[in-house]
XYZ file of C-alpha atoms in Angstrom:
435
model
C 34.389 4.327 17.824
C 32.900 0.808 17.801
C 35.737 -1.169 16.207
C 33.424 -3.932 15.007
C 32.603 -3.558 11.315
C 29.257 -4.568 9.866
C 28.132 -5.710 6.456
C 25.201 -3.315 6.689
C 23.748 -0.694 9.011
C 20.000 -0.075 8.913
C 18.848 3.308 10.230
C 15.271 3.023 11.487
C 13.100 0.195 12.792
C 9.780 0.775 11.068
C 8.248 -1.436 8.393
C 10.958 -0.817 5.778
C 13.888 -0.937 8.208
C 12.740 -4.140 9.875
C 12.107 -5.807 6.519
C 15.596 -4.888 5.299
C 17.367 -5.928 8.507
C 15.451 -9.210 8.747
C 16.122 -10.167 5.121
C 19.863 -9.537 5.368
C 20.216 -11.215 8.772
C 18.413 -14.324 7.527
C 21.013 -14.544 4.764
C 23.850 -14.570 7.249
C 24.933 -10.970 6.882
C 26.315 -9.066 9.854
C 23.655 -6.392 10.403
C 23.358 -3.502 12.845
C 19.989 -1.777 13.191
C 19.766 1.582 14.954
C 16.539 3.028 16.396
C 16.216 6.308 18.289
C 13.172 5.190 20.306
C 13.180 3.188 23.508
C 12.142 0.209 21.376
C 10.886 -0.308 17.856
C 7.436 1.255 17.680
C 7.780 3.261 20.906
C 7.312 6.502 18.993
C 4.536 5.120 16.819
C 1.194 4.939 18.629
C -1.054 4.937 15.596
C -3.149 2.104 14.272
C -2.630 1.024 10.676
C -3.514 -1.500 7.977
C -1.221 -4.461 7.383
C -1.117 -6.162 3.976
C -0.561 -9.858 4.592
C 1.024 -10.868 1.294
C 4.092 -8.654 1.769
C 4.742 -9.772 5.348
C 4.160 -13.406 4.434
C 7.136 -13.237 2.081
C 9.268 -12.284 5.089
C 7.659 -14.328 7.881
C 5.393 -17.053 6.451
C 4.035 -18.037 9.869
C 3.327 -14.474 11.095
C -0.411 -15.085 11.660
C 0.395 -17.532 14.462
C 2.237 -15.015 16.632
C 1.990 -11.414 15.392
C -0.187 -8.984 17.422
C -2.977 -8.604 14.869
C -6.235 -6.778 15.607
C -9.008 -7.567 13.089
C -9.000 -9.050 9.600
C -10.811 -6.702 7.232
C -14.004 -7.866 5.556
C -15.502 -4.477 4.714
C -14.304 -1.270 3.047
C -16.410 1.898 3.071
C -15.803 5.087 1.094
C -17.623 8.237 2.195
C -18.007 11.572 0.430
C -19.060 14.115 3.054
C -20.536 17.566 3.184
C -21.113 19.198 6.569
C -24.186 17.165 7.539
C -24.312 14.047 5.400
C -22.339 11.474 3.482
C -22.792 9.661 0.196
C -21.195 6.260 0.449
C -19.973 3.207 -1.358
C -19.167 0.096 0.564
C -17.974 -3.377 -0.165
C -18.271 -6.322 2.220
C -17.502 -9.912 1.347
C -17.507 -13.177 3.240
C -14.635 -14.174 0.935
C -12.378 -12.202 3.280
C -13.250 -14.617 6.103
C -10.681 -16.892 4.505
C -8.136 -19.140 6.187
C -5.365 -16.625 5.490
C -6.951 -13.151 5.420
C -5.628 -10.493 3.073
C -5.608 -7.399 5.329
C -5.539 -6.695 9.043
C -5.760 -3.700 11.310
C -2.795 -3.432 13.665
C -1.546 -1.113 16.378
C 1.941 -0.146 15.288
C 3.474 0.234 18.767
C 2.718 -3.432 19.444
C 3.341 -4.736 15.945
C 6.676 -2.976 15.375
C 7.991 -4.299 18.696
C 7.095 -7.841 17.634
C 8.588 -7.297 14.155
C 11.831 -6.112 15.769
C 11.960 -9.263 17.910
C 12.013 -11.332 14.703
C 14.928 -9.217 13.454
C 16.860 -10.039 16.634
C 15.993 -13.730 16.361
C 17.452 -13.725 12.849
C 20.799 -12.594 14.269
C 20.880 -8.831 13.713
C 22.234 -6.511 16.406
C 19.546 -3.986 17.364
C 20.501 -0.866 19.323
C 17.639 1.324 20.533
C 17.793 4.774 22.130
C 20.498 5.546 19.580
C 20.246 8.581 17.319
C 22.238 8.677 14.101
C 23.460 12.267 13.817
C 25.057 12.049 10.374
C 26.459 9.706 7.780
C 30.190 8.990 7.833
C 31.833 9.559 4.448
C 35.343 9.111 3.117
C 37.345 11.719 1.225
C 35.559 10.799 -2.010
C 32.053 11.149 -0.567
C 31.360 7.417 -0.280
C 29.235 6.516 2.722
C 31.281 4.266 5.017
C 29.051 4.189 8.093
C 27.245 6.437 10.551
C 27.946 8.783 13.440
C 25.741 8.434 16.517
C 25.059 10.197 19.789
C 26.653 7.324 21.699
C 30.016 7.704 23.322
C 31.410 5.167 20.868
C 30.490 7.595 18.100
C 31.269 6.354 14.611
C 30.349 2.889 13.315
C 31.488 1.525 9.955
C 29.758 -0.753 7.442
C 29.913 -1.660 3.762
C 26.480 -0.144 3.143
C 23.911 1.970 5.004
C 20.185 1.467 4.513
C 18.251 4.699 5.159
C 14.846 3.761 6.552
C 14.447 6.912 8.613
C 10.989 8.023 7.469
C 9.753 10.775 5.187
C 11.367 13.607 7.158
C 14.706 11.880 7.712
C 17.545 14.367 7.520
C 20.584 12.103 7.180
C 20.546 11.963 3.399
C 19.781 15.682 3.192
C 22.603 16.661 5.531
C 25.025 14.512 3.558
C 23.953 16.165 0.302
C 22.618 12.902 -1.123
C 19.030 14.066 -1.656
C 16.788 17.099 -1.249
C 14.472 17.629 1.686
C 10.863 16.673 0.781
C 8.760 19.607 -0.386
C 5.659 20.614 1.661
C 3.394 19.831 -1.293
C 4.710 16.248 -1.337
C 4.142 15.492 2.357
C 0.935 15.152 4.383
C 0.581 15.611 8.119
C -1.869 13.134 9.624
C -3.191 13.255 13.187
C -4.873 10.322 14.863
C -6.611 9.378 18.077
C -7.274 5.970 19.620
C -10.841 5.724 20.958
C -11.324 2.845 23.389
C -14.687 1.069 23.625
C -15.862 -2.386 24.710
C -15.309 -4.991 22.037
C -19.012 -5.802 21.737
C -19.839 -2.106 21.245
C -17.412 -1.818 18.333
C -18.820 -4.947 16.718
C -22.398 -3.702 17.093
C -21.654 -0.243 15.649
C -19.748 -1.605 12.652
C -21.982 -4.688 12.178
C -19.123 -7.132 12.728
C -18.714 -10.496 14.369
C -15.694 -12.236 15.880
C -12.419 -10.789 14.626
C -13.948 -9.202 11.528
C -12.965 -5.600 10.870
C -14.079 -2.629 8.788
C -12.353 0.457 7.408
C -13.952 3.778 6.526
C -12.151 6.307 4.333
C -13.750 9.730 3.995
C -13.194 12.801 1.834
C -15.060 16.042 1.393
C -15.701 19.211 3.338
C -13.983 17.788 6.449
C -10.675 18.942 4.912
C -12.076 22.440 4.247
C -11.005 22.505 0.609
C -7.546 21.102 1.257
C -6.196 17.878 -0.246
C -6.796 15.302 2.465
C -8.765 12.385 3.817
C -10.202 11.065 7.052
C -9.982 7.437 8.138
C -11.553 5.135 10.712
C -10.142 1.683 11.525
C -11.897 -0.809 13.791
C -9.557 -2.644 16.174
C -10.534 -5.222 18.812
C -11.084 -2.804 21.692
C -10.459 0.602 20.159
C -11.082 2.668 17.042
C -8.263 4.467 15.232
C -9.630 7.755 13.869
C -7.700 10.463 12.083
C -7.312 12.877 9.208
C -4.402 14.066 7.095
C -3.795 16.963 4.688
C -0.839 18.294 2.742
C 1.653 20.318 4.746
C 1.613 22.987 2.023
C -2.161 23.370 2.447
C -1.814 23.814 6.211
C 0.740 26.529 5.508
C -1.528 28.333 3.040
C -4.778 28.155 4.977
C -3.650 28.442 8.582
C -5.892 25.503 9.478
C -4.683 23.306 12.335
C -4.497 19.496 12.209
C -6.216 19.178 15.572
C -8.978 21.531 14.455
C -9.680 19.329 11.438
C -9.676 16.239 13.634
C -12.228 17.766 15.988
C -14.393 18.725 13.017
C -14.211 15.185 11.659
C -15.116 13.651 15.043
C -18.182 15.885 15.354
C -19.578 15.041 11.907
C -23.078 13.520 12.235
C -21.957 10.361 10.415
C -18.867 9.888 12.603
C -19.897 10.952 16.096
C -22.206 7.949 16.753
C -19.341 5.536 16.034
C -17.158 6.933 18.836
C -19.830 8.093 21.270
C -18.869 7.291 24.864
C -15.293 6.305 23.967
C -12.211 7.051 26.028
C -9.361 8.715 24.151
C -6.021 7.422 25.414
C -3.586 8.233 22.626
C -3.002 11.113 20.202
C -0.267 11.136 17.575
C 0.932 12.950 14.475
C 2.704 11.388 11.528
C 4.194 12.633 8.258
C 3.201 10.697 5.148
C 4.796 10.935 1.669
C 2.202 12.029 -0.891
C 4.195 13.083 -3.947
C 3.990 9.741 -5.725
C 6.228 8.640 -8.564
C 7.399 12.133 -9.527
C 8.695 12.792 -5.991
C 10.865 9.674 -5.664
C 14.442 10.804 -4.893
C 17.689 9.141 -5.918
C 17.379 5.627 -4.499
C 21.033 4.654 -4.127
C 24.574 5.938 -4.198
C 28.080 4.960 -3.153
C 27.597 2.998 0.045
C 23.883 3.726 0.624
C 20.292 2.966 -0.377
C 17.018 4.569 0.732
C 13.770 2.663 1.368
C 10.166 3.108 2.488
C 8.755 6.528 3.355
C 12.228 8.060 3.112
C 12.109 7.164 -0.592
C 8.562 8.610 -1.005
C 7.261 5.088 -1.637
C 3.608 5.544 -0.762
C 0.599 4.972 -2.986
C -1.652 7.829 -1.874
C -4.373 6.955 -4.386
C -4.890 3.462 -2.981
C -3.787 4.449 0.551
C -1.029 1.838 0.570
C 2.137 2.430 2.535
C 3.215 -0.457 4.745
C 3.252 -2.929 1.859
C 5.457 -0.660 -0.256
C 7.734 -0.068 2.732
C 8.183 -3.769 3.506
C 8.661 -4.648 -0.151
C 11.265 -1.933 -0.746
C 13.154 -2.970 2.396
C 13.164 -6.604 1.337
C 14.199 -5.848 -2.241
C 16.989 -3.498 -1.104
C 18.306 -6.231 1.198
C 18.166 -8.844 -1.567
C 20.059 -6.538 -3.929
C 22.705 -5.802 -1.283
C 23.115 -9.530 -0.633
C 23.603 -10.197 -4.334
C 26.290 -7.513 -4.573
C 28.008 -8.904 -1.481
C 27.793 -12.488 -2.797
C 29.665 -11.399 -5.920
C 32.218 -9.689 -3.666
C 31.651 -6.470 -5.546
C 32.048 -3.075 -3.853
C 28.927 -1.217 -2.681
C 29.142 1.447 -5.380
C 26.267 3.346 -6.922
C 26.623 1.298 -10.099
C 26.372 -2.015 -8.278
C 23.617 -0.907 -5.899
C 21.589 0.240 -8.905
C 20.466 -3.381 -8.904
C 18.072 -2.346 -6.107
C 16.546 0.350 -8.337
C 16.115 -2.114 -11.210
C 14.531 -4.767 -8.979
C 12.187 -2.159 -7.488
C 11.173 -0.973 -10.965
C 10.330 -4.554 -11.901
C 8.089 -4.915 -8.835
C 4.530 -3.696 -8.282
C 5.888 -0.800 -6.190
C 7.186 1.373 -9.020
C 4.725 0.022 -11.570
C 1.765 1.140 -9.459
C 3.274 4.506 -8.586
C 4.130 5.149 -12.230
C 0.604 4.244 -13.360
C -0.879 7.008 -11.184
C 1.981 9.485 -11.492
C -0.284 12.365 -12.610
C -2.996 11.832 -9.982
C -1.343 13.593 -6.980
C -0.767 16.807 -8.938
C -4.356 16.781 -10.260
C -5.848 16.417 -6.773
C -3.479 19.001 -5.314
C -4.189 21.585 -8.028
C -7.966 21.054 -8.015
C -8.427 20.492 -4.272
C -11.210 23.079 -3.898
C -13.252 21.263 -6.542
C -12.628 17.668 -5.490
C -12.757 18.192 -1.715
C -15.303 20.983 -1.344
C -17.476 21.906 -4.351
C -18.214 18.459 -5.797
C -19.015 16.754 -2.447
C -21.507 19.524 -1.683
C -23.144 19.202 -5.099
C -23.360 15.406 -4.883
C -24.933 15.624 -1.429
C -27.462 18.175 -2.636
C -28.321 16.014 -5.650
C -28.895 12.970 -3.433
C -31.079 14.892 -1.000
C -33.190 16.221 -3.861
C -33.549 12.670 -5.152
C -34.751 11.115 -1.867
C -36.725 14.046 -0.370
C -40.415 13.990 -1.333
C -42.074 17.330 -0.521
C -44.569 18.005 -3.283
C -42.103 19.856 -5.482
C -42.312 18.656 -9.101
C -39.303 16.606 -10.181
C -38.741 18.914 -13.149
C -38.315 21.905 -10.813
C -35.853 19.941 -8.675
C -33.831 18.916 -11.696
C -33.733 22.517 -12.938
C -32.622 23.698 -9.492
C -29.808 21.152 -9.445
C -28.718 22.162 -12.928
C -28.529 25.791 -11.831
C -26.483 24.772 -8.796
C -23.950 22.961 -10.949
C -23.683 25.804 -13.424
C -23.325 28.448 -10.721
C -20.741 26.413 -8.829
C -18.628 25.651 -11.868
C -19.082 25.698 -15.623
C -19.997 22.430 -17.282
C -16.831 22.740 -19.330
C -14.783 22.872 -16.177
C -16.714 20.032 -14.555
C -16.278 17.703 -17.509
C -12.693 18.884 -17.856
C -11.914 17.780 -14.306
C -13.679 14.456 -14.916
C -11.659 13.894 -18.096
C -8.384 14.715 -16.358
C -9.280 12.398 -13.478
C -10.101 9.566 -15.881
C -6.828 10.053 -17.769
C -4.804 10.074 -14.566
C -6.590 6.941 -13.329
C -6.257 4.786 -16.445
């Protein structure tokens, strides 16, 4: 056993784990961070969106040295059927500000840099180290971790679980249930490399400007899911994700959906001629507020994806992860400063601080939305996109058919696809869940 005792052990070196370790180390705490990969980010090849405000609270000067790709000036939303898309897009020169609001990043590079800041702050970071289980005393209090290293068991006053949505440590220790398939999405992503000038021409960008496309519709074949396209400097991150429970029910494959998405007439021109160098899969929490597990206990707290802290409606994850890691660390520091024991009652300060933040407030606001989309997936991701596309084509196609006949045809399509009562019922439920 490593005889050295730590104030805190952080399991995981993603967004939440790095935020927690950095915050505690900066406050002079003795922190050990454990990561199973060769280095932080080595098992994370996907691109992602970084929300600047949350990282700025941790590292104010991050823009000067972090490996950032493009600052986002444009957001597109696409509703697709098999051959077309109906879109909404917003682009503003306001986002060409001195301190941009959002960036695309490549996580393998960014996480490695983030981890270097954790080390600079004084934390001990051990990579290629797998935590096999939590160490508990006779009363069930977590007192450290057991690893696959020869030294074995390591003790600390508190353990921060930042192990991701499918982390098994808390489950094995009986502290929380394993996430249900209907509360977890499996996303697959490819990195398509193209010359920088080609990307800028295809997305109508200049300099380091970036654009994001989020797409829903028949690409998910009636399952609850979305596609996404992020423009980086010299590559495009493209992927799609659906609920694990839907994959189980339908027998669809993630890679099959990805291929279908890539071949869509609206998508294929964006990646034409690209070289695919990376393919990855990633589990994402989708259950929202109602799926959040117990957040703390005697000697432990859980943060980030492991705590189901992901806003699926607004597609926000990294900001919730960083914020929860920071808040957990601040709560732990307060308990330590008072020289109080790391009991569930004292660590409940983390839960209270999180509830007072935007994290829980936003998740609570949309708590009914995930269930609505999951239960009505055939309507929202298959029937309605097809009807909207047909309505738009009827509107723009001029072929000598009287407008009255076209309108009557569309009305029949809506009625045959779903009763008006059901259609307005879904719209009413959606509006209630959104408000």
